[in-house]
PDB file of C-alpha atoms and ligand atoms in Angstrom:
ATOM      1  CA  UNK A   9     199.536 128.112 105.763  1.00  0.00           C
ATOM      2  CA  UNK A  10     198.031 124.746 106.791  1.00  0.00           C
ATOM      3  CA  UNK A  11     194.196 125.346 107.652  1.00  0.00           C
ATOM      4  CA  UNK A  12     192.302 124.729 111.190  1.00  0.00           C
ATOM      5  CA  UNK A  13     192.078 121.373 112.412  1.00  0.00           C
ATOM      6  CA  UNK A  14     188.605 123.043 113.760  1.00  0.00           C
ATOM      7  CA  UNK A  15     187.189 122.594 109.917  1.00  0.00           C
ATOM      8  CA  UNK A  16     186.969 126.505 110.021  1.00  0.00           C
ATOM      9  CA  UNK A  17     188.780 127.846 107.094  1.00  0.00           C
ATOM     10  CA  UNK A  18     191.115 131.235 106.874  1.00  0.00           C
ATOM     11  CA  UNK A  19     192.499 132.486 103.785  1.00  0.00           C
ATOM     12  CA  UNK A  20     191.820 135.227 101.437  1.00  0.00           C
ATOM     13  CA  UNK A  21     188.664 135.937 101.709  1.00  0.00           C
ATOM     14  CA  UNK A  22     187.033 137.859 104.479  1.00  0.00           C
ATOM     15  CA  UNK A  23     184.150 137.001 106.195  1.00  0.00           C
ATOM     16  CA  UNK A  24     181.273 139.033 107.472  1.00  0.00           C
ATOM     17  CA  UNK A  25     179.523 138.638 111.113  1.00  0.00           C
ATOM     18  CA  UNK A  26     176.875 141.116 111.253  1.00  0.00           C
ATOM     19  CA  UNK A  27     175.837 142.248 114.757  1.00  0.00           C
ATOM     20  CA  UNK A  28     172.365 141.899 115.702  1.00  0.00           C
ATOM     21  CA  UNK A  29     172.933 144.170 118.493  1.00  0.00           C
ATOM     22  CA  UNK A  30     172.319 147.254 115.752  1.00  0.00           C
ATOM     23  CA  UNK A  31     169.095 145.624 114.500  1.00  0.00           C
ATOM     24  CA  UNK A  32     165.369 146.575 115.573  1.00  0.00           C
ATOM     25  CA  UNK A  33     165.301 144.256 119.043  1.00  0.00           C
ATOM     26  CA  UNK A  34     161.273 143.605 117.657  1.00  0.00           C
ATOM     27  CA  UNK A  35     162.542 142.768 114.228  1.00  0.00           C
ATOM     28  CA  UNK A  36     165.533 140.456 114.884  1.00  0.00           C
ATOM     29  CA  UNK A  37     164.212 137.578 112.488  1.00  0.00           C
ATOM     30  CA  UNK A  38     163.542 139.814 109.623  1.00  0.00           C
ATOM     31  CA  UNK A  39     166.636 141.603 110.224  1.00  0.00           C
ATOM     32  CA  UNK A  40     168.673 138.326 109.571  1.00  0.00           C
ATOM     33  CA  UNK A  41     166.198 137.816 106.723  1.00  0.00           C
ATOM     34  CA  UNK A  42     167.170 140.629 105.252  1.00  0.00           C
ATOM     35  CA  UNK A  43     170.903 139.886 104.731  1.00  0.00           C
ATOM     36  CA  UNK A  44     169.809 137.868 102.027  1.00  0.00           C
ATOM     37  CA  UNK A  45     172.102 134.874 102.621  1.00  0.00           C
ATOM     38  CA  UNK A  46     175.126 137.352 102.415  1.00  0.00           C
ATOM     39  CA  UNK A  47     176.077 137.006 105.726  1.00  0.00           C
ATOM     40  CA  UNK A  48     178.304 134.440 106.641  1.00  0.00           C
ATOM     41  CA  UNK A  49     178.019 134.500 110.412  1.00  0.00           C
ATOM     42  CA  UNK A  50     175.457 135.913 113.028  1.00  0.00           C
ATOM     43  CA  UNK A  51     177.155 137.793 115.853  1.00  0.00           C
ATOM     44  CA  UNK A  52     174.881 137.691 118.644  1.00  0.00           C
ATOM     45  CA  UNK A  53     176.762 140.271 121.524  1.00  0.00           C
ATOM     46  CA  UNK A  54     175.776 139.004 125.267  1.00  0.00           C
ATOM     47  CA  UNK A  55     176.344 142.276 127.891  1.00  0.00           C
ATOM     48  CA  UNK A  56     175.904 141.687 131.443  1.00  0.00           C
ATOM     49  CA  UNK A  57     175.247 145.405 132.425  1.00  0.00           C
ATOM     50  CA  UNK A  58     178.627 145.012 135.433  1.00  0.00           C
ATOM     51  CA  UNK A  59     181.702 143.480 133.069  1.00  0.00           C
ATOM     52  CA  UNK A  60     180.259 146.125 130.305  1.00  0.00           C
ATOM     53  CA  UNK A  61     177.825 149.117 130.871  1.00  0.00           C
ATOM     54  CA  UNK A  62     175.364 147.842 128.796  1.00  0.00           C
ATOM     55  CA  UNK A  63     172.175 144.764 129.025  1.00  0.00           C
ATOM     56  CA  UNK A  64     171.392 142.973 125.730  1.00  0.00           C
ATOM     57  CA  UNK A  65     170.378 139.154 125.508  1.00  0.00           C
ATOM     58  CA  UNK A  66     170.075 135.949 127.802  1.00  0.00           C
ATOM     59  CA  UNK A  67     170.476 132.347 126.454  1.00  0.00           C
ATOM     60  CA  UNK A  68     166.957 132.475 125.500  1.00  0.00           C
ATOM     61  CA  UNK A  69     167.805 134.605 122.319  1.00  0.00           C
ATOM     62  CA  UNK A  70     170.367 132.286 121.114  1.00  0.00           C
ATOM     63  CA  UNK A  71     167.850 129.473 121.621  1.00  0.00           C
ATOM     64  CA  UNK A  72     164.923 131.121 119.634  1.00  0.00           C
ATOM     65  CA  UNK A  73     168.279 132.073 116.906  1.00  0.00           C
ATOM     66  CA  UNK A  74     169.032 128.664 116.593  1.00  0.00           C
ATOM     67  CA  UNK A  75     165.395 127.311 116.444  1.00  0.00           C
ATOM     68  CA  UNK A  76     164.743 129.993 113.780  1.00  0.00           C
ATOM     69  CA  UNK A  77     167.989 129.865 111.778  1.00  0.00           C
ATOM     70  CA  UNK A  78     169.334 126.692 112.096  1.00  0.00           C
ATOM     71  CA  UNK A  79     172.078 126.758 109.188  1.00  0.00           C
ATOM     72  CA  UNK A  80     173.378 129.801 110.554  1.00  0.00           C
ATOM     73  CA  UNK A  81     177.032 129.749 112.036  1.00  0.00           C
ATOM     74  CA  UNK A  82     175.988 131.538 115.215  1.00  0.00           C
ATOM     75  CA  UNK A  83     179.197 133.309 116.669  1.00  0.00           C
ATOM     76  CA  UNK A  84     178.114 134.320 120.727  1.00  0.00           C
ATOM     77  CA  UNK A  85     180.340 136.615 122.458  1.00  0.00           C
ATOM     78  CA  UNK A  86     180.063 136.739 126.128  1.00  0.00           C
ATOM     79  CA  UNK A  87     180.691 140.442 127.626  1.00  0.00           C
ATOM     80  CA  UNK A  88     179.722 138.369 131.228  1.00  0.00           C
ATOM     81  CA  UNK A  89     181.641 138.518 134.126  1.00  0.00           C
ATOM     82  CA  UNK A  90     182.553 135.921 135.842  1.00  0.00           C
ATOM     83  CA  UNK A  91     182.617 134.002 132.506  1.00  0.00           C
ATOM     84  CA  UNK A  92     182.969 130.800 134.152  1.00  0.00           C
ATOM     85  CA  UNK A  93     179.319 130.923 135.835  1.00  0.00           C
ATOM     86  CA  UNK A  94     177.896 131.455 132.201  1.00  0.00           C
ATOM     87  CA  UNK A  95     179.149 128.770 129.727  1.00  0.00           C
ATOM     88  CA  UNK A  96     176.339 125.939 130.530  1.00  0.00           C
ATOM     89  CA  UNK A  97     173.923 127.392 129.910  1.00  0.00           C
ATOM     90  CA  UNK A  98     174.693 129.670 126.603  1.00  0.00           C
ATOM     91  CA  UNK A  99     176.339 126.123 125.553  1.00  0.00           C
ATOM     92  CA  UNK A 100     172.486 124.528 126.033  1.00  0.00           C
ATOM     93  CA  UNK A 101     171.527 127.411 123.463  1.00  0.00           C
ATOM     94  CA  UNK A 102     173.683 125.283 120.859  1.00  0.00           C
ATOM     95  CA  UNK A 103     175.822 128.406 119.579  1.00  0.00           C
ATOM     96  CA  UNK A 104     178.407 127.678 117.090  1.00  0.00           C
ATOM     97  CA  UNK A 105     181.676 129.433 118.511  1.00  0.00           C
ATOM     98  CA  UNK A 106     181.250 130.156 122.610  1.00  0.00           C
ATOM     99  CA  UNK A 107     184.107 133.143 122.914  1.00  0.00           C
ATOM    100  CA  UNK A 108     184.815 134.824 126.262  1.00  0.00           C
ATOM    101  CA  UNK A 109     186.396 137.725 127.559  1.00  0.00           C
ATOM    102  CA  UNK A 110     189.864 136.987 128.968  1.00  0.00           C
ATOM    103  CA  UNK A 111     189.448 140.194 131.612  1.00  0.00           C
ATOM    104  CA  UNK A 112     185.891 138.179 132.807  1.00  0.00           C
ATOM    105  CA  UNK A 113     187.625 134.866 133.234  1.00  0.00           C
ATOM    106  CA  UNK A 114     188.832 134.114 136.403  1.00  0.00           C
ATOM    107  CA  UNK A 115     190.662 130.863 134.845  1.00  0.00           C
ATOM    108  CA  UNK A 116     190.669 131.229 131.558  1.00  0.00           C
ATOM    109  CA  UNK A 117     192.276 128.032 130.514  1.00  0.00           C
ATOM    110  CA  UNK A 118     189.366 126.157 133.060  1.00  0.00           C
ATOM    111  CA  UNK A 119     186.627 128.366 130.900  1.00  0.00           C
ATOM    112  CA  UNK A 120     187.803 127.397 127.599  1.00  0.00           C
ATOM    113  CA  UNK A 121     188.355 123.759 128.431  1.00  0.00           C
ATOM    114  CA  UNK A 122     184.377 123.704 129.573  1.00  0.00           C
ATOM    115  CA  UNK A 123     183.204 125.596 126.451  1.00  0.00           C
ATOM    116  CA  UNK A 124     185.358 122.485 124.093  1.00  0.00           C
ATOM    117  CA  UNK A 125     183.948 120.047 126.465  1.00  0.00           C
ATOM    118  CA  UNK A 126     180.664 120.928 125.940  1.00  0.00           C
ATOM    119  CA  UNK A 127     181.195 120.309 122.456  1.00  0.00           C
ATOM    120  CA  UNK A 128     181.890 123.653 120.960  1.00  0.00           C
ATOM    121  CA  UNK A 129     184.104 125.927 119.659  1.00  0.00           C
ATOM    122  CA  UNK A 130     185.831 127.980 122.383  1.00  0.00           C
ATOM    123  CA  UNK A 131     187.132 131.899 121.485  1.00  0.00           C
ATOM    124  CA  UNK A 132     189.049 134.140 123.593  1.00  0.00           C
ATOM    125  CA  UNK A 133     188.209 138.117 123.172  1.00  0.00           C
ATOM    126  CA  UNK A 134     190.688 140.882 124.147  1.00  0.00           C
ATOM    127  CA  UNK A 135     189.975 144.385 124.879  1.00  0.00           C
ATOM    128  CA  UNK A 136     192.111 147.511 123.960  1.00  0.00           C
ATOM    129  CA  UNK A 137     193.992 148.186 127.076  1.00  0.00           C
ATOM    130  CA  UNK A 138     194.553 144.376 127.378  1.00  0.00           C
ATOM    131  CA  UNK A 139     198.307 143.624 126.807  1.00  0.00           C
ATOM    132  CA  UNK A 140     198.913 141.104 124.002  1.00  0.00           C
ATOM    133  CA  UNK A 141     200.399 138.595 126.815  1.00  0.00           C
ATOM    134  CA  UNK A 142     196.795 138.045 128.128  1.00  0.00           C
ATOM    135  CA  UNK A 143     195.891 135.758 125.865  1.00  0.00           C
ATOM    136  CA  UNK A 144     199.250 133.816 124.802  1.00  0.00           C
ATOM    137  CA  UNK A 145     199.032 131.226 127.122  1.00  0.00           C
ATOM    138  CA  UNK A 146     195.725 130.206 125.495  1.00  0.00           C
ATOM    139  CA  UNK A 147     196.110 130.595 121.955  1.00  0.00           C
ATOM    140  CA  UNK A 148     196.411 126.600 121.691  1.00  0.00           C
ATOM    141  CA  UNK A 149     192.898 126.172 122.864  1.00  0.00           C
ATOM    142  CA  UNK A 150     190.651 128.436 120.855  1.00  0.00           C
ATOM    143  CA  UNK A 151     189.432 128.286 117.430  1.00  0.00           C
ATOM    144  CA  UNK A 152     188.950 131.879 117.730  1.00  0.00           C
ATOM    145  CA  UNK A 153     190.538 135.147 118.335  1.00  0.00           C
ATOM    146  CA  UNK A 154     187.881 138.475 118.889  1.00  0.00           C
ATOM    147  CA  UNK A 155     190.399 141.590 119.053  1.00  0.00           C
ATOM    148  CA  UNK A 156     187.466 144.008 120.135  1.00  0.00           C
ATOM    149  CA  UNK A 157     188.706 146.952 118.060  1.00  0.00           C
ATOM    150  CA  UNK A 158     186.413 149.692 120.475  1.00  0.00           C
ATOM    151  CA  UNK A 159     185.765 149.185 124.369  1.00  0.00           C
ATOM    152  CA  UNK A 160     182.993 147.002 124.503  1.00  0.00           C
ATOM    153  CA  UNK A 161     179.719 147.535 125.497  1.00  0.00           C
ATOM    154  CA  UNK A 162     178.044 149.773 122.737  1.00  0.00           C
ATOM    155  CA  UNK A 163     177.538 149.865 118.446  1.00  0.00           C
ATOM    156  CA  UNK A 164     178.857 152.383 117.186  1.00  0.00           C
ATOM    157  CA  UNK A 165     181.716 153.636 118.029  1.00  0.00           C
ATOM    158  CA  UNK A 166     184.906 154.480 115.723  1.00  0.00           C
ATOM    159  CA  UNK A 167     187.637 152.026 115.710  1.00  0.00           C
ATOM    160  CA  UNK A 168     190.743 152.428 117.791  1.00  0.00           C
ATOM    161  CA  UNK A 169     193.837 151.922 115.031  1.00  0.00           C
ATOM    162  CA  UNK A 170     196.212 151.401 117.929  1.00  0.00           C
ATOM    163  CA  UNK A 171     194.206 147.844 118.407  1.00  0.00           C
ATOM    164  CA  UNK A 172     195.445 146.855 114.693  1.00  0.00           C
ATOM    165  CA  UNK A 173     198.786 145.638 115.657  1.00  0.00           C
ATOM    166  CA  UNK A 174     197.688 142.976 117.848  1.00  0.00           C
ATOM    167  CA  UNK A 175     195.313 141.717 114.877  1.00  0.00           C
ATOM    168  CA  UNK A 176     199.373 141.656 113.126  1.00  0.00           C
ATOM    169  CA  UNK A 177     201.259 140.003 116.234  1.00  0.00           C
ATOM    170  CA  UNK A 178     197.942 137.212 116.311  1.00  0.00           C
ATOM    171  CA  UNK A 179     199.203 137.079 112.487  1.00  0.00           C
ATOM    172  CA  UNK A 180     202.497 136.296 113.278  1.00  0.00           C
ATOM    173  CA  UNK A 181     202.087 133.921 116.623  1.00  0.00           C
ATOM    174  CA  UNK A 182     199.431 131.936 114.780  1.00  0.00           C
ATOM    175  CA  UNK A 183     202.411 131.167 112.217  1.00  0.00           C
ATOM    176  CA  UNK A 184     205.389 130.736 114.631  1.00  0.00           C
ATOM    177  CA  UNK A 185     203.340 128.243 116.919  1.00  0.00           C
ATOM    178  CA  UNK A 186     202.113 126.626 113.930  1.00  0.00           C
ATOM    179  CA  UNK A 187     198.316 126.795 115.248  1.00  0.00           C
ATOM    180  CA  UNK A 188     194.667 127.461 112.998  1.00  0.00           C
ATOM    181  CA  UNK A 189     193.010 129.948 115.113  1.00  0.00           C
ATOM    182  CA  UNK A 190     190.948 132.468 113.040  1.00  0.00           C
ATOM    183  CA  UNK A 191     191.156 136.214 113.979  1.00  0.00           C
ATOM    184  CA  UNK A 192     188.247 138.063 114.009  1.00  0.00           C
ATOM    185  CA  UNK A 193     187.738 142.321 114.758  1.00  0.00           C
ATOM    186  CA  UNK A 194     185.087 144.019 116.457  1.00  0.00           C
ATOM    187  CA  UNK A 195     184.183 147.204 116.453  1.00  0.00           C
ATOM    188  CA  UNK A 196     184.104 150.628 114.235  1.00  0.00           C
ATOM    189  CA  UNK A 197     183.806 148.517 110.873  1.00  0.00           C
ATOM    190  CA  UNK A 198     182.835 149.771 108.066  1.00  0.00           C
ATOM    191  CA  UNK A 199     184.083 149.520 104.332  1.00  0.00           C
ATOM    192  CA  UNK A 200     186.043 152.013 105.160  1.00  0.00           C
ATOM    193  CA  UNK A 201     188.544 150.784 107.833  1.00  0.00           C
ATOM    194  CA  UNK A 202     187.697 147.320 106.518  1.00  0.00           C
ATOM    195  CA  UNK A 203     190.399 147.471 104.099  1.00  0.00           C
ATOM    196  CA  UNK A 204     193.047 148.303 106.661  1.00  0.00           C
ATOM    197  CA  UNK A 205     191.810 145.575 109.395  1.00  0.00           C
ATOM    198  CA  UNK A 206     191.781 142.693 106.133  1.00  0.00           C
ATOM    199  CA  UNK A 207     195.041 143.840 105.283  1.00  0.00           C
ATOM    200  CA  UNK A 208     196.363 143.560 109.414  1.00  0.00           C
ATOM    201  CA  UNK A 209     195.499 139.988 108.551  1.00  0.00           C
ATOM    202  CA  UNK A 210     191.960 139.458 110.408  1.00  0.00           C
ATOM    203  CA  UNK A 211     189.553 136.663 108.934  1.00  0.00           C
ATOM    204  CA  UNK A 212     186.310 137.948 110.400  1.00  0.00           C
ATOM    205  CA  UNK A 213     185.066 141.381 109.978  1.00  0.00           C
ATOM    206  CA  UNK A 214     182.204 142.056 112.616  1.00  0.00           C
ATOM    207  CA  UNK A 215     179.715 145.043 112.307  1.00  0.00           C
ATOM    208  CA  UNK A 216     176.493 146.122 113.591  1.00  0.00           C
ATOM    209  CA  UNK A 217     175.942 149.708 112.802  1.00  0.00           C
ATOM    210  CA  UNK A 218     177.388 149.355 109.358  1.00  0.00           C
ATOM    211  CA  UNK A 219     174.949 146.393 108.657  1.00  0.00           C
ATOM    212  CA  UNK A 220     171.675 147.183 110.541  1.00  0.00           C
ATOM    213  CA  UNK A 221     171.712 150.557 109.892  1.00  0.00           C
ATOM    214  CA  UNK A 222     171.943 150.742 106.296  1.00  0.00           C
ATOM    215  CA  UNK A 223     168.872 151.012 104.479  1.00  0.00           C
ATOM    216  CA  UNK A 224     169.446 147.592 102.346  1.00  0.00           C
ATOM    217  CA  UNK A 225     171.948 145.412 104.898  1.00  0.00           C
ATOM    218  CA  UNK A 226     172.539 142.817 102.227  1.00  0.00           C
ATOM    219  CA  UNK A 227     174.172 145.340 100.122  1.00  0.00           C
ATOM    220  CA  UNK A 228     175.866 146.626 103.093  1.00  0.00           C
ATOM    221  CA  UNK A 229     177.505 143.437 103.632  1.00  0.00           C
ATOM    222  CA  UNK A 230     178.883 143.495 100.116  1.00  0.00           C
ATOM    223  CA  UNK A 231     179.893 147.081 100.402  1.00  0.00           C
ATOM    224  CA  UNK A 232     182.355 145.562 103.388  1.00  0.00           C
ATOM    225  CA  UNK A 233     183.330 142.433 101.853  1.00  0.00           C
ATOM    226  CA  UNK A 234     184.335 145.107  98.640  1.00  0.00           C
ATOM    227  CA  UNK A 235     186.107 146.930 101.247  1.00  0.00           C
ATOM    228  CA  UNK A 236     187.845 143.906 102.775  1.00  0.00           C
ATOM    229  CA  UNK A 237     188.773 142.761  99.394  1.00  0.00           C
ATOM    230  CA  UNK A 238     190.869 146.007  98.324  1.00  0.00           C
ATOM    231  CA  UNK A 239     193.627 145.478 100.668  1.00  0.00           C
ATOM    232  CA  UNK A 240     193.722 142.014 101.563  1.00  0.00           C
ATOM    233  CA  UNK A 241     197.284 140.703 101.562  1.00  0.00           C
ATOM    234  CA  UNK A 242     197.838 138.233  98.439  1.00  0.00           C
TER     235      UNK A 242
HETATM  236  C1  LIG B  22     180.197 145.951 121.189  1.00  0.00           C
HETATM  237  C2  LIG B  22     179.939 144.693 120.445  1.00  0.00           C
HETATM  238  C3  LIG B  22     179.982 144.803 118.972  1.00  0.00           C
HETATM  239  C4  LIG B  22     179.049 145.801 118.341  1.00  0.00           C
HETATM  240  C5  LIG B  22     179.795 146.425 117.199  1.00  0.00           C
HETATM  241  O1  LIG B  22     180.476 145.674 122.522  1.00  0.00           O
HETATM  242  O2  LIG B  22     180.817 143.654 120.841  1.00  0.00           O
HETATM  243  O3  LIG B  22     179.784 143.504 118.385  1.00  0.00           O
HETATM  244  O4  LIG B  22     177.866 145.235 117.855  1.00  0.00           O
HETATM  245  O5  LIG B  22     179.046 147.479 116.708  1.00  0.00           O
HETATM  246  P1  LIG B  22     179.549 148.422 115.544  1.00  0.00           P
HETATM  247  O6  LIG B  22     179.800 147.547 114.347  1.00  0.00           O
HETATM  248  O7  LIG B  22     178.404 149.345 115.342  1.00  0.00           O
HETATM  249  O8  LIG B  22     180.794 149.105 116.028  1.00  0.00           O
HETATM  250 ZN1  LIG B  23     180.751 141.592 119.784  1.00  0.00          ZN
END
């Protein structure tokens, strides 16, 4: 497999994005501090309260992220509808990956164009009852793939195994087109369907509730990353 022209690297090994949406919303800083380094990218989840039934952050949290953190790969997915109005200013923020729901985006090849214009990497997230065809015509553009592995909107919830075999097709169209996009879940992960979701091929595990709600989240991260490991395909 030839690696991303992006300089982001898939192979093996797993990686972890805890979810700050599951820490203490008081405690955010000490929450990343807490991870102990064993993170190996922030997921920062933006929710609109209209494209998903939930409110969580405005640019200004990605802002005071990077001012705080600024070695940390910060991976922002927009849950904003329409995505197009959105992408200046969480862009200003300086986030590392900029991904976007393809259900939110009016013109999704116009969104992801602005989001690698503005000097970042663009990602395209797909829902559950989003057919696989959604996103084909844009797979060139991204460096990233979120397959949201749950409906969005809320931590945790328990993973929807029907969603696996687009995390295999990605797999597969990734090789056949010859492109370097990584593939990342969302959703339901813990160290127990982490196994199954490295083994569908996905580079980047997300998780909130399995992070920020265990009692040492440094050791939960290598409790996932053990997980991941088990199954993941030589
Ligand atoms: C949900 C978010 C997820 C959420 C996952 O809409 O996109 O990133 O934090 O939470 P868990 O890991 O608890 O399922
Ligand atoms: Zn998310």
């Amino acid at each position: 497999m030839s690696q991303p022209a992006s300089g982001l690297k898939y192979g093996r090994k797993v990686m972890i994005a805890p979810s700050i949406l599951s820490a203490d919303p008081l405690a955010v800083g000490d929450s990343i501090r807490a991870l102990g380094g064993e993170d190996d990218w922030i997921h920062v989840d933006v929710m609109d309260g209209h494209f998903v039934p939930n409110l969580s952050y405005g640019p200004m949290m990605v802002t005071a992220l990077r001012n705080a953190f600024p070695d940390k790969f910060l991976d922002v997915h927009l849950m904003v509808e329409p995505a197009e109005d959105f992408i200046d200013m969480f862009a200003a923020a300086g986030p590392d990956i900029l991904t976007v729901q393809v259900e939110a985006a009016r013109h999704v090849h116009r969104v992801l164009g602005a989001v690698r214009s503005a000097g970042l990497r663009p990602g395209v997230c797909i829902d559950p009852g989003t057919p696989m065809c959604m996103i084909e015509p844009v797979l060139h553009m991204v460096d990233l793939v979120l397959v949201m592995t749950i409906n969005p909107g809320f931590g945790g919830q328990k993973l929807l195994p029907e969603t696996l075999y687009k995390i295999e097709s990605l797999v597969r169209a990734r090789e056949v087109r010859s492109l370097d996009f990584l593939i990342e879940a969302d959703g339901g992960v813990s160290p127990e369907t982490a196994g199954d979701l490295a083994l569908s091929g996905c580079d980047v595990l997300v998780a909130g509730s399995a992070v920020f709600g265990a009692a040492d989240p440094a050791s939960a991260v290598r409790a996932l990353r053990a997980g991941a490991d088990v199954k993941r395909r030589a």
